[in-house]
């Protein structure tokens, strides 16, 4: 293991022995000239490779291994979920929301997708010198409102300031802790042939809303971000269907396509989508046509994908539709046995095409 | 309350009523033209005002109120500490350490200062496009080594990428969770007249080490950062002295002076430092002379300040010195009843001067 601290003093200098004793494997050395690309942050294949090649070998431990939206850790006599996310959306404010709403909703939603009830949040800010304090105030208002609406206190925080030109207004990390429900443990590897795929609302709103105000890309479109707390939908599903809910996922970076590919790969199943059933709003469809995008890859921040046992399809849809955020819930596909690890889309004319993971970079800094 | 989301749809639009119902107070509006300054990140008076005026009014809740190094939250049948910190040190690598070591040590130390034993860590990265992957590899090596040495698993993480020129290589947030020990609850407001002030090692090493390699400031000095995990020192103190340990603090941003001022203010006591007892290494002293700095305000990342009941002075010093990181532990002052909220320093010639909090900005991006 390369040790960057050869000059360090005794207590902080690692030795090969101490590293091996801690069970950390040897990292893969980088080829000279390799650099971080925007696509490494896209939520697609490059992101997955960065995590698999650089992070996992160094930090391997039982809680990290499942690679869901967070980790499951026993604390006291219960089990909790811990999830963290840093938000770097550009611009900071966009139709239907801002970075403050995303920072609270995004992490609460990751906690919810693990099946847990959020207990508290922390936040860590990087502020750029020169940021108008009124912008910070608006972002904090949004965070306070979203945390208050969800009933989850923000219990601790940290603020750093960097020189002008070393950030983009502000970045914010939130970490959430949630209590796991008994007998309710959705996970990406639990989809089974015969299960149905549900989505809780319209696809592609968040990504298109952000793109519509992105510098150099601005276009007129009446789409607002769908940013919303999905905890109430999950609470409803847990009561209505319990363990018949096999997988939950919020399709953010990389969109519905990437989320379903991860599920298909983790569960070793085939997911067959019904193209005619996909709820793509007309203005999202129109914007995607103009931009040459596929709505299945566009980010969402207020919908969930649920894989549910077939006998619970009706009760799950009823539970989702019982909350305003899930009013547009519908079935969009089914789980089949093969070809395993693949997602396909039935098109209007009876044809079918493969829906791959996002190969690189669709649009950076969407959340 | 200003609502930036007037255009939002029903479920995510706050109303005055819902905000009031959530118990959130009305924020103070910013005067036009007010902007974030580097001093807002210094750990001194400006930082304190930013938190007091902008964050606390919006997020007030029982766990947030004490404003220690983290929050105390009951989880399951035990109480836990949650602490978060974002690391933006410049440059990323410096004599004796790098941002990876700081990110693990810094958060573990905040957990330790609350009296807790760390259980797990999360991390959230902001990577700048173009960052050499070999730099990322070295930082991850450092994090893996430090987490392994401390025996605290990194259980979940997140990675975002921003365009070239929108960060400074990389920033990393870590959030730590720790289990509180029974009967051991140091807190900034527990110092009492008669208590003694101990420090676990030399003062000023981290700040001077970073400054020595800071662009435009580079100078020759044989000082390495003191970055280290303080958990073992706290474990030793808890066994040796138990509740006789009244306050623990790691004097990072703002240095020993700011940490002691916070304790004096929180406890309503006077802290009298003995100038002759301050362990300032000769090269740190020399560098401070050249730069016009006071070592009491220079950041540390591997020492703690302990306020201890006088009858435990000897056992506390023995416990600290029993670990290599605390080998240089010594008494540097005493707690007196007044003048309350103030720190003073007895100088060599029998005089005394006030040691105020850092007014603004000594050196940004030190951690």
XYZ file of C-alpha atoms in Angstrom:
734
model
C 0.000 0.000 0.000
C 1.382 3.382 -0.958
C 1.860 5.495 2.124
C 1.765 9.232 1.508
C 2.928 9.954 5.035
C 6.432 8.487 5.097
C 7.446 11.605 6.961
C 4.760 11.167 9.633
C 5.534 10.436 13.272
C 4.934 7.103 14.924
C 1.285 7.092 15.890
C 0.009 8.102 12.479
C 2.344 6.208 10.153
C 0.700 3.074 8.800
C 2.771 -0.026 8.183
C 1.921 -2.812 5.784
C 1.258 -4.937 8.844
C -1.190 -2.586 10.482
C -3.079 -2.110 7.250
C -3.298 -5.842 6.650
C -4.362 -6.365 10.248
C -7.221 -3.927 9.712
C -8.409 -6.092 6.825
C -7.930 -3.464 4.147
C -7.021 -4.775 0.734
C -4.370 -3.368 -1.558
C -5.634 -0.538 -3.788
C -5.310 -0.557 -7.552
C -2.661 1.970 -8.587
C -3.805 4.638 -11.062
C -2.248 4.785 -14.495
C -0.333 8.041 -14.907
C -2.473 10.712 -16.515
C -5.767 9.262 -15.347
C -7.995 12.028 -14.120
C -11.442 12.546 -12.707
C -14.022 13.108 -15.469
C -17.438 14.706 -15.176
C -18.887 11.310 -16.108
C -17.516 9.904 -12.842
C -20.320 11.831 -11.154
C -23.139 10.889 -13.504
C -24.539 7.947 -11.581
C -23.892 5.689 -14.576
C -21.220 3.188 -15.547
C -18.234 5.455 -14.860
C -19.534 6.263 -11.374
C -20.030 2.593 -10.670
C -16.487 1.798 -11.810
C -14.998 4.590 -9.653
C -16.711 3.150 -6.586
C -15.903 -0.467 -7.451
C -12.229 0.115 -8.332
C -11.198 2.807 -5.870
C -13.515 2.967 -2.873
C -14.678 -0.598 -2.226
C -11.230 -2.267 -2.149
C -10.064 0.159 0.511
C -13.087 0.343 2.767
C -14.499 -3.142 2.497
C -16.601 -4.044 5.543
C -19.903 -5.858 6.086
C -22.041 -2.717 6.301
C -20.562 -1.219 3.116
C -20.871 -4.333 0.989
C -24.540 -4.259 -0.070
C -24.107 -0.811 -1.704
C -27.711 0.262 -1.361
C -28.698 3.863 -0.732
C -27.059 3.659 2.687
C -25.644 1.314 5.316
C -27.435 -0.753 7.946
C -25.777 -0.466 11.357
C -26.933 -1.844 14.734
C -27.090 0.934 17.343
C -28.304 0.115 20.823
C -30.896 -2.646 20.577
C -32.194 -1.632 17.133
C -30.944 -1.442 13.572
C -30.508 1.892 11.824
C -29.822 3.129 8.326
C -27.126 5.739 7.667
C -27.094 7.536 4.354
C -25.026 10.480 3.116
C -25.189 12.651 0.022
C -23.466 15.819 -1.129
C -25.481 18.234 -3.249
C -23.781 20.300 -5.956
C -26.724 21.166 -8.214
C -26.208 24.025 -10.665
C -27.911 26.475 -10.607
C -28.667 26.619 -6.865
C -32.281 27.615 -7.537
C -34.465 26.140 -10.264
C -38.187 25.840 -11.073
C -39.873 24.029 -8.221
C -36.999 23.977 -5.764
C -33.448 24.740 -4.738
C -30.370 23.001 -3.365
C -31.780 23.228 0.173
C -34.904 21.230 -0.670
C -32.820 18.670 -2.569
C -30.357 18.314 0.306
C -33.109 17.421 2.759
C -35.355 15.422 0.418
C -32.481 13.565 -1.237
C -31.029 12.127 1.947
C -34.399 11.508 3.599
C -35.438 9.634 0.451
C -32.322 7.466 0.509
C -33.127 6.581 4.124
C -36.719 5.830 3.106
C -35.644 3.597 0.192
C -33.822 1.368 2.675
C -37.181 0.911 4.403
C -36.317 3.091 7.398
C -38.047 5.966 9.195
C -35.762 9.017 9.363
C -34.765 10.106 12.878
C -32.382 13.030 12.324
C -30.162 14.821 9.823
C -26.765 16.519 9.901
C -25.515 19.076 7.375
C -22.105 20.275 6.224
C -21.753 23.382 4.070
C -19.008 24.583 1.765
C -19.680 28.276 1.105
C -17.918 30.260 -1.617
C -16.544 33.630 -0.562
C -18.834 36.303 -2.003
C -22.031 34.232 -1.900
C -24.845 36.692 -1.160
C -26.097 35.953 2.338
C -29.648 36.336 1.052
C -29.090 33.283 -1.158
C -27.792 31.358 1.850
C -30.852 32.530 3.781
C -33.220 31.220 1.111
C -31.443 27.869 0.990
C -31.570 27.594 4.786
C -35.270 28.517 4.699
C -35.836 25.664 2.269
C -33.915 23.204 4.404
C -35.744 24.286 7.548
C -39.093 24.004 5.792
C -38.367 20.583 4.307
C -36.993 19.213 7.584
C -39.968 20.656 9.471
C -42.484 19.222 6.993
C -40.842 15.806 7.318
C -40.692 16.122 11.092
C -36.986 15.251 11.090
C -34.701 17.564 13.115
C -31.387 18.798 11.770
C -29.280 18.155 14.863
C -25.750 19.230 13.985
C -23.826 21.001 11.252
C -20.590 22.469 10.028
C -19.716 25.390 7.772
C -16.552 25.969 5.791
C -15.709 28.893 3.513
C -13.481 28.663 0.432
C -12.059 31.477 -1.686
C -14.000 32.977 -4.578
C -13.653 30.642 -7.569
C -13.113 27.493 -5.473
C -16.769 26.428 -5.326
C -19.983 27.394 -7.098
C -21.965 29.364 -4.538
C -22.434 26.565 -2.089
C -22.318 22.808 -1.722
C -24.063 20.977 1.068
C -23.729 17.483 2.442
C -26.506 15.915 4.476
C -26.300 12.680 6.404
C -29.467 10.997 7.628
C -30.136 8.346 10.227
C -33.289 6.244 10.130
C -34.772 3.443 12.208
C -35.489 0.208 10.320
C -39.035 -1.092 10.491
C -39.536 -4.669 11.676
C -40.415 -7.052 8.852
C -39.921 -4.472 6.136
C -36.579 -4.588 4.407
C -36.620 -3.706 0.720
C -33.254 -4.302 -0.981
C -31.972 -4.144 -4.583
C -31.288 -7.899 -4.690
C -34.794 -9.035 -3.718
C -36.674 -8.705 -7.036
C -38.156 -12.038 -8.205
C -39.712 -13.185 -11.474
C -43.417 -12.371 -11.457
C -43.012 -9.200 -9.367
C -44.462 -5.981 -10.735
C -42.636 -2.675 -11.237
C -44.471 0.419 -10.000
C -43.522 4.072 -10.245
C -45.066 6.671 -7.932
C -45.331 9.545 -10.397
C -44.240 11.299 -13.588
C -40.739 10.692 -14.952
C -38.044 13.228 -15.821
C -39.313 16.418 -14.194
C -36.318 17.280 -12.012
C -33.659 16.914 -14.691
C -35.608 18.888 -17.266
C -36.428 21.653 -14.750
C -32.721 22.090 -13.925
C -31.671 21.949 -17.579
C -34.243 24.598 -18.471
C -32.346 27.158 -16.383
C -28.825 25.886 -16.955
C -26.541 28.562 -18.368
C -26.019 28.083 -22.110
C -28.848 25.586 -22.269
C -31.806 27.716 -21.150
C -35.059 26.942 -22.901
C -38.708 27.659 -22.212
C -40.483 24.748 -20.612
C -43.233 24.517 -18.042
C -41.723 21.803 -15.923
C -40.950 22.039 -12.226
C -38.689 19.761 -10.250
C -40.587 16.956 -8.544
C -38.426 17.271 -5.396
C -40.414 15.795 -2.500
C -40.052 13.714 0.635
C -40.928 10.099 -0.173
C -41.044 8.965 3.462
C -44.856 9.151 3.677
C -45.210 6.954 0.551
C -42.908 4.349 2.059
C -44.764 4.476 5.370
C -47.994 3.797 3.452
C -46.451 0.912 1.525
C -45.066 -0.672 4.689
C -48.498 -0.680 6.306
C -50.381 -1.810 3.193
C -47.976 -4.447 1.856
C -45.264 -5.145 4.445
C -42.662 -7.560 3.187
C -44.369 -7.886 -0.218
C -42.424 -4.723 -1.078
C -39.192 -6.280 -2.364
C -37.233 -3.286 -3.681
C -37.522 0.491 -3.344
C -35.366 2.950 -5.247
C -35.500 6.679 -5.940
C -34.299 7.094 -9.535
C -32.144 10.231 -9.180
C -28.835 10.564 -11.097
C -28.985 8.212 -14.074
C -32.785 8.147 -13.983
C -35.229 5.230 -13.996
C -33.050 3.307 -16.470
C -29.998 3.238 -14.180
C -32.040 2.391 -11.067
C -33.724 -0.550 -12.829
C -30.426 -1.786 -14.272
C -28.961 -1.835 -10.760
C -31.945 -3.834 -9.529
C -31.793 -6.262 -12.474
C -28.080 -6.817 -11.890
C -28.339 -7.157 -8.102
C -31.293 -9.566 -8.264
C -30.125 -11.474 -11.350
C -33.446 -10.924 -13.124
C -34.779 -9.376 -16.298
C -36.981 -6.285 -16.088
C -39.455 -5.784 -18.931
C -40.829 -2.249 -19.194
C -44.030 -1.359 -21.005
C -43.169 1.757 -23.033
C -46.825 2.766 -23.336
C -47.190 2.812 -19.539
C -44.289 5.159 -18.782
C -45.685 8.399 -17.307
C -43.661 10.995 -19.220
C -45.317 14.442 -19.098
C -45.767 16.100 -22.499
C -43.367 19.010 -21.777
C -40.698 16.574 -20.508
C -41.132 14.523 -23.685
C -40.880 17.672 -25.826
C -37.751 18.917 -24.031
C -36.125 15.499 -24.369
C -36.828 15.512 -28.107
C -35.143 18.916 -28.450
C -32.142 17.924 -26.322
C -31.788 14.432 -27.761
C -32.329 12.801 -24.372
C -34.197 9.694 -23.282
C -36.533 10.491 -20.338
C -35.594 7.130 -18.803
C -32.131 8.576 -18.050
C -33.305 11.957 -16.747
C -32.988 12.537 -12.975
C -35.976 12.544 -10.624
C -36.058 13.768 -7.015
C -39.612 13.016 -5.932
C -40.617 9.618 -7.308
C -39.850 6.071 -6.279
C -39.684 2.808 -8.131
C -41.151 -0.138 -6.196
C -40.787 -3.817 -7.029
C -43.756 -5.528 -5.424
C -45.017 -9.117 -5.142
C -47.792 -9.547 -7.751
C -50.521 -10.243 -5.170
C -49.840 -6.826 -3.637
C -50.006 -4.763 -6.826
C -53.443 -3.295 -6.106
C -52.842 -2.543 -2.438
C -49.472 -0.955 -3.231
C -50.969 1.308 -5.911
C -53.788 2.276 -3.531
C -51.277 3.103 -0.785
C -49.157 5.236 -3.119
C -52.145 7.071 -4.587
C -53.405 7.841 -1.099
C -50.779 10.566 -0.775
C -50.574 13.638 -3.079
C -46.932 12.852 -3.937
C -47.994 9.400 -5.217
C -51.213 10.415 -6.972
C -49.807 9.414 -10.372
C -48.620 5.947 -9.310
C -48.849 3.194 -11.931
C -47.455 -0.124 -13.077
C -44.703 0.225 -15.684
C -43.379 -3.308 -16.072
C -42.771 -6.778 -14.739
C -39.871 -8.866 -13.500
C -38.955 -11.925 -15.587
C -36.370 -14.617 -15.081
C -34.160 -13.759 -18.063
C -32.123 -12.614 -19.765
C -30.754 -11.893 -16.310
C -29.245 -8.520 -15.381
C -30.956 -6.730 -18.246
C -33.730 -4.160 -18.692
C -35.782 -4.087 -21.885
C -38.514 -1.782 -23.136
C -41.515 -2.935 -25.165
C -42.097 -0.223 -27.780
C -45.389 0.793 -29.339
C -45.115 -1.360 -32.444
C -44.564 -4.627 -30.623
C -40.770 -4.294 -30.799
C -38.392 -4.301 -27.877
C -35.083 -2.584 -27.130
C -32.436 -2.943 -24.455
C -32.321 -0.150 -21.845
C -28.691 -0.065 -20.769
C -27.126 1.808 -17.864
C -26.100 5.370 -18.613
C -22.637 4.809 -20.143
C -21.021 8.073 -19.034
C -22.281 11.507 -18.591
C -25.746 12.757 -19.447
C -25.787 15.995 -17.494
C -23.492 16.721 -14.575
C -24.479 18.506 -11.345
C -28.149 17.674 -11.475
C -28.380 17.110 -7.702
C -40.718 33.601 6.168
C -39.585 34.111 2.592
C -40.626 31.204 0.420
C -38.431 30.666 -2.643
C -40.778 28.055 -3.998
C -43.926 30.075 -4.719
C -44.137 28.190 -7.977
C -43.981 24.814 -6.229
C -46.828 22.309 -6.250
C -48.976 21.545 -3.248
C -47.036 18.962 -1.272
C -43.808 20.917 -1.186
C -45.016 24.506 -0.781
C -44.702 25.650 2.816
C -47.289 27.990 4.293
C -46.756 30.299 7.229
C -48.991 27.963 9.178
C -47.064 24.778 8.466
C -43.790 26.458 9.300
C -45.145 27.796 12.575
C -46.592 24.388 13.364
C -43.159 22.850 12.887
C -41.829 25.208 15.545
C -39.410 27.032 13.278
C -38.800 30.662 14.116
C -38.662 33.483 11.630
C -35.195 34.025 10.138
C -33.418 37.374 10.188
C -33.422 38.844 6.667
C -29.998 39.713 5.230
C -29.172 43.304 4.441
C -28.714 43.746 0.695
C -25.089 43.387 -0.340
C -24.112 41.195 2.586
C -21.890 38.417 1.383
C -20.007 35.432 2.735
C -16.478 36.368 3.813
C -13.500 34.071 4.299
C -13.631 35.006 7.987
C -17.025 33.292 8.238
C -15.080 30.039 8.038
C -12.317 30.886 10.499
C -13.792 29.337 13.614
C -13.709 32.749 15.324
C -16.242 35.488 16.027
C -17.566 35.769 12.462
C -18.168 32.003 12.295
C -19.983 32.114 15.615
C -22.177 34.977 14.414
C -23.036 33.194 11.144
C -24.202 30.156 13.101
C -26.033 32.201 15.742
C -27.810 34.548 13.327
C -28.566 32.306 10.374
C -28.527 28.626 11.318
C -29.798 28.433 14.897
C -33.001 30.461 14.426
C -34.088 28.152 11.606
C -33.149 24.766 12.964
C -33.697 25.188 16.681
C -34.333 21.861 18.403
C -33.226 20.275 21.685
C -30.345 18.266 20.191
C -28.923 21.282 18.323
C -29.066 23.707 21.234
C -25.904 22.828 23.205
C -23.672 23.515 20.162
C -20.849 21.222 21.194
C -18.785 19.292 18.662
C -21.862 17.268 17.752
C -25.386 16.338 18.812
C -26.563 13.799 21.358
C -29.424 11.653 20.029
C -31.110 8.630 21.635
C -31.082 5.644 19.244
C -32.507 2.335 20.382
C -31.898 1.993 24.112
C -28.665 4.022 24.159
C -27.511 7.552 23.516
C -25.270 8.387 20.590
C -23.266 11.351 19.373
C -23.516 12.524 15.763
C -20.877 14.872 14.434
C -20.215 16.161 10.924
C -17.384 18.132 9.355
C -16.415 19.117 5.830
C -12.713 19.296 5.013
C -11.428 21.871 2.516
C -7.758 22.120 3.507
C -5.409 23.711 0.960
C -3.086 22.222 -0.176
C -4.527 18.684 -0.093
C -1.188 17.244 1.062
C 1.088 18.861 3.638
C 3.941 17.831 5.927
C 2.695 15.069 8.212
C -0.651 14.414 6.563
C -3.278 15.070 3.941
C -6.993 15.839 3.660
C -7.822 12.131 4.033
C -6.181 11.836 7.450
C -7.813 15.087 8.570
C -11.244 13.959 7.381
C -11.104 10.793 9.479
C -9.253 12.187 12.498
C -11.229 15.423 12.595
C -14.650 13.819 12.841
C -13.509 10.968 15.091
C -12.001 13.597 17.395
C -15.221 15.593 17.525
C -17.044 12.401 18.500
C -14.369 11.714 21.133
C -14.610 15.247 22.588
C -18.288 14.601 23.327
C -17.122 11.657 25.441
C -18.294 9.010 22.971
C -16.696 5.936 21.400
C -16.892 6.114 17.591
C -18.966 3.369 15.943
C -18.906 4.250 12.249
C -18.219 6.953 9.676
C -19.778 8.091 6.411
C -18.045 10.168 3.740
C -19.193 12.465 0.955
C -16.779 13.641 -1.730
C -16.836 16.602 -4.089
C -14.241 15.895 -6.788
C -13.034 18.517 -9.246
C -12.924 17.437 -12.880
C -9.282 16.866 -13.802
C -8.127 15.767 -10.344
C -5.408 13.168 -10.915
C -6.787 9.807 -9.832
C -3.457 9.091 -8.157
C -4.121 11.995 -5.764
C -7.567 10.576 -5.026
C -5.941 7.182 -4.467
C -3.493 8.618 -1.937
C -6.269 10.427 -0.082
C -8.373 7.247 0.000
C -5.322 5.298 1.232
C -4.987 7.797 4.071
C -8.666 7.555 4.968
C -8.577 3.768 4.873
C -5.459 3.691 7.018
C -6.798 6.160 9.583
C -10.187 4.425 9.799
C -8.466 1.045 10.086
C -6.082 2.262 12.796
C -9.020 3.666 14.761
C -11.028 0.486 14.208
C -13.998 2.491 12.932
C -15.557 1.301 9.640
C -16.514 3.712 6.891
C -19.950 2.296 6.124
C -21.407 4.461 3.354
C -20.389 7.224 0.989
C -21.246 9.444 -1.921
C -19.215 11.008 -4.718
C -20.053 14.047 -6.818
C -17.985 15.626 -9.590
C -17.971 19.343 -10.435
C -16.449 21.085 -13.443
C -12.836 22.196 -13.487
C -12.573 25.463 -11.557
C -15.596 24.771 -9.318
C -13.670 23.163 -6.447
C -10.018 22.857 -5.423
C -9.096 19.247 -6.152
C -11.446 17.681 -3.685
C -13.524 18.387 -0.615
C -14.714 15.669 1.708
C -17.370 15.563 4.381
C -17.318 12.919 7.080
C -20.060 12.222 9.575
C -19.353 10.108 12.627
C -21.569 8.274 15.063
C -20.357 7.368 18.541
C -21.786 5.627 21.577
C -21.835 7.697 24.776
C -20.096 6.173 27.776
C -22.119 5.846 30.968
C -21.120 8.402 33.607
C -18.750 10.262 31.313
C -20.194 13.336 29.705
C -17.739 16.187 29.212
C -19.426 19.387 27.992
C -18.275 22.974 27.366
C -20.491 24.361 30.158
C -19.148 22.152 32.943
C -15.888 23.953 33.874
C -15.846 25.062 37.534
C -13.562 27.348 39.516
C -10.621 25.341 40.830
C -10.502 22.981 37.844
C -7.212 22.615 35.997
C -6.613 23.071 32.260
C -4.538 20.364 30.589
C -3.302 20.092 27.027
C -2.236 16.758 25.542
C 0.673 17.953 23.405
C 2.471 20.717 21.542
C 0.522 23.697 20.238
C 0.342 25.082 16.699
C 1.877 22.298 14.614
C -0.958 21.671 12.141
C -1.522 25.298 11.174
C 2.170 26.025 10.718
C 2.710 22.819 8.700
C -0.092 23.804 6.282
C 1.078 27.407 6.027
C 4.618 26.244 5.264
C 3.417 24.761 1.967
C 0.684 27.249 1.161
C 1.152 28.874 -2.235
C 2.597 32.362 -1.909
C 3.443 31.773 1.728
C 5.916 28.899 1.467
C 8.733 28.962 3.991
C 11.213 26.452 5.326
C 10.169 24.992 8.638
C 10.573 21.574 10.169
C 7.070 21.205 11.500
C 4.650 18.419 10.681
C 0.927 18.435 11.250
C -0.051 16.798 14.545
C -3.090 15.114 12.927
C -4.002 12.106 15.067
C -6.945 10.177 16.460
C -7.644 11.353 20.005
C -10.071 8.540 20.808
C -7.468 6.483 22.706
C -6.596 9.487 24.908
C -10.256 9.994 25.764
C -10.697 6.293 26.484
C -7.756 6.512 28.904
C -9.174 9.621 30.599
C -12.601 8.026 30.990
C -11.120 5.013 32.766
C -8.676 7.012 34.910
C -10.873 9.967 35.899
C -14.469 9.266 34.871
C -16.757 12.195 35.565
C -13.893 14.300 36.963
C -13.233 15.161 33.298
C -15.523 18.183 32.932
C -14.718 19.484 29.430
C -12.893 18.092 26.402
C -12.170 20.097 23.292
C -9.921 19.673 20.255
C -8.597 23.150 19.462
C -8.769 23.089 15.650
C -9.845 26.204 13.700
C -9.263 29.240 15.905
C -6.727 27.349 18.003
C -6.429 26.935 21.776
C -7.517 30.538 22.353
C -10.892 30.104 20.636
C -11.570 26.733 22.279
C -10.869 28.154 25.754
C -12.950 31.262 25.081
C -15.902 29.044 24.141
C -15.461 27.074 27.361
C -15.130 30.242 29.484
C -18.286 31.670 27.903
C -20.314 28.452 28.123
C -19.342 27.781 31.751
C -19.399 31.434 32.894
C -15.890 31.183 34.335
C -12.504 32.806 33.936
C -9.607 30.793 32.509
C -6.123 31.864 33.588
C -3.341 30.512 31.371
C 0.272 30.272 32.459
C 2.277 31.594 29.509
C 5.441 29.828 30.656
C 3.657 26.449 30.596
C 2.392 26.617 27.012
C 4.099 23.874 24.966
C 4.982 25.791 21.802
C 7.713 24.013 19.789
C 10.671 26.239 18.846
C 10.019 26.047 15.058
C 6.335 26.878 15.591
C 7.351 29.849 17.727
C 9.844 30.982 15.084
C 7.336 30.653 12.241
C 4.727 32.583 14.242
C 7.255 35.392 14.826
C 7.921 35.625 11.085
C 4.223 35.532 10.171
C 3.077 37.803 12.988
C 0.841 35.101 14.446
C 0.034 34.074 18.003
C 0.438 30.284 18.433
C -2.655 30.306 20.654
C -4.756 30.970 17.525
C -3.032 28.451 15.248
C -5.016 25.304 14.382
C -4.223 21.873 15.855
C -5.537 18.494 14.666
C -4.038 16.074 17.158
C -4.231 17.606 20.635
C -7.027 18.015 23.135
C -7.698 20.484 25.898
C -9.149 18.910 29.044
C -10.716 20.719 31.978
C -10.357 18.375 34.945
C -11.371 18.449 38.614
C -8.256 19.405 40.623
C -8.092 16.108 42.548
C -7.747 14.277 39.222
C -4.921 16.351 37.757
C -2.243 13.733 38.332
C -4.282 10.739 37.177
C -5.400 12.632 34.064
C -1.840 13.572 33.135
C -0.715 9.988 33.708
C -3.538 8.673 31.496
C -2.705 11.109 28.691
C 1.031 10.440 28.853
C 0.378 6.710 28.692
C -0.302 7.005 24.963
C 2.272 8.257 22.401
C -0.155 10.923 21.146
C -0.370 12.377 24.678
C 3.273 12.045 25.673
C 3.663 15.814 25.929
C 0.615 16.390 28.141
C 0.857 19.174 30.723
C -1.090 21.644 32.812
C -1.394 25.066 31.192
C -3.796 26.925 33.450
C -6.607 26.985 35.974
C -10.281 27.884 36.080
C -11.256 30.846 38.270
C -14.612 32.337 39.094
C -14.093 35.693 37.380
C -14.020 37.825 35.414
C -16.508 35.390 33.864
C -16.421 34.480 30.167
C -12.826 35.598 29.747
C -9.435 33.988 29.109
C -6.246 35.668 30.336
C -2.588 34.814 29.953
C 0.022 35.362 32.659
C 3.133 36.595 30.844
C 6.752 36.046 31.853
C 7.199 39.323 33.680
C 4.253 38.876 36.027
C 1.908 40.787 33.729
C -1.321 39.487 32.264
C -3.182 40.038 28.997
C -6.608 39.150 27.706
C -6.771 36.291 25.159
C -9.828 37.113 23.069
C -11.575 34.953 20.496
C -10.158 35.162 16.993
C -11.966 38.262 15.662
C -12.150 37.250 11.992
C -9.841 35.438 9.760
C -6.397 34.155 10.640
C -5.862 31.669 7.838
C -8.675 30.147 5.818
C -8.898 26.503 4.699
C -6.689 25.062 7.385
C -8.838 21.922 7.782
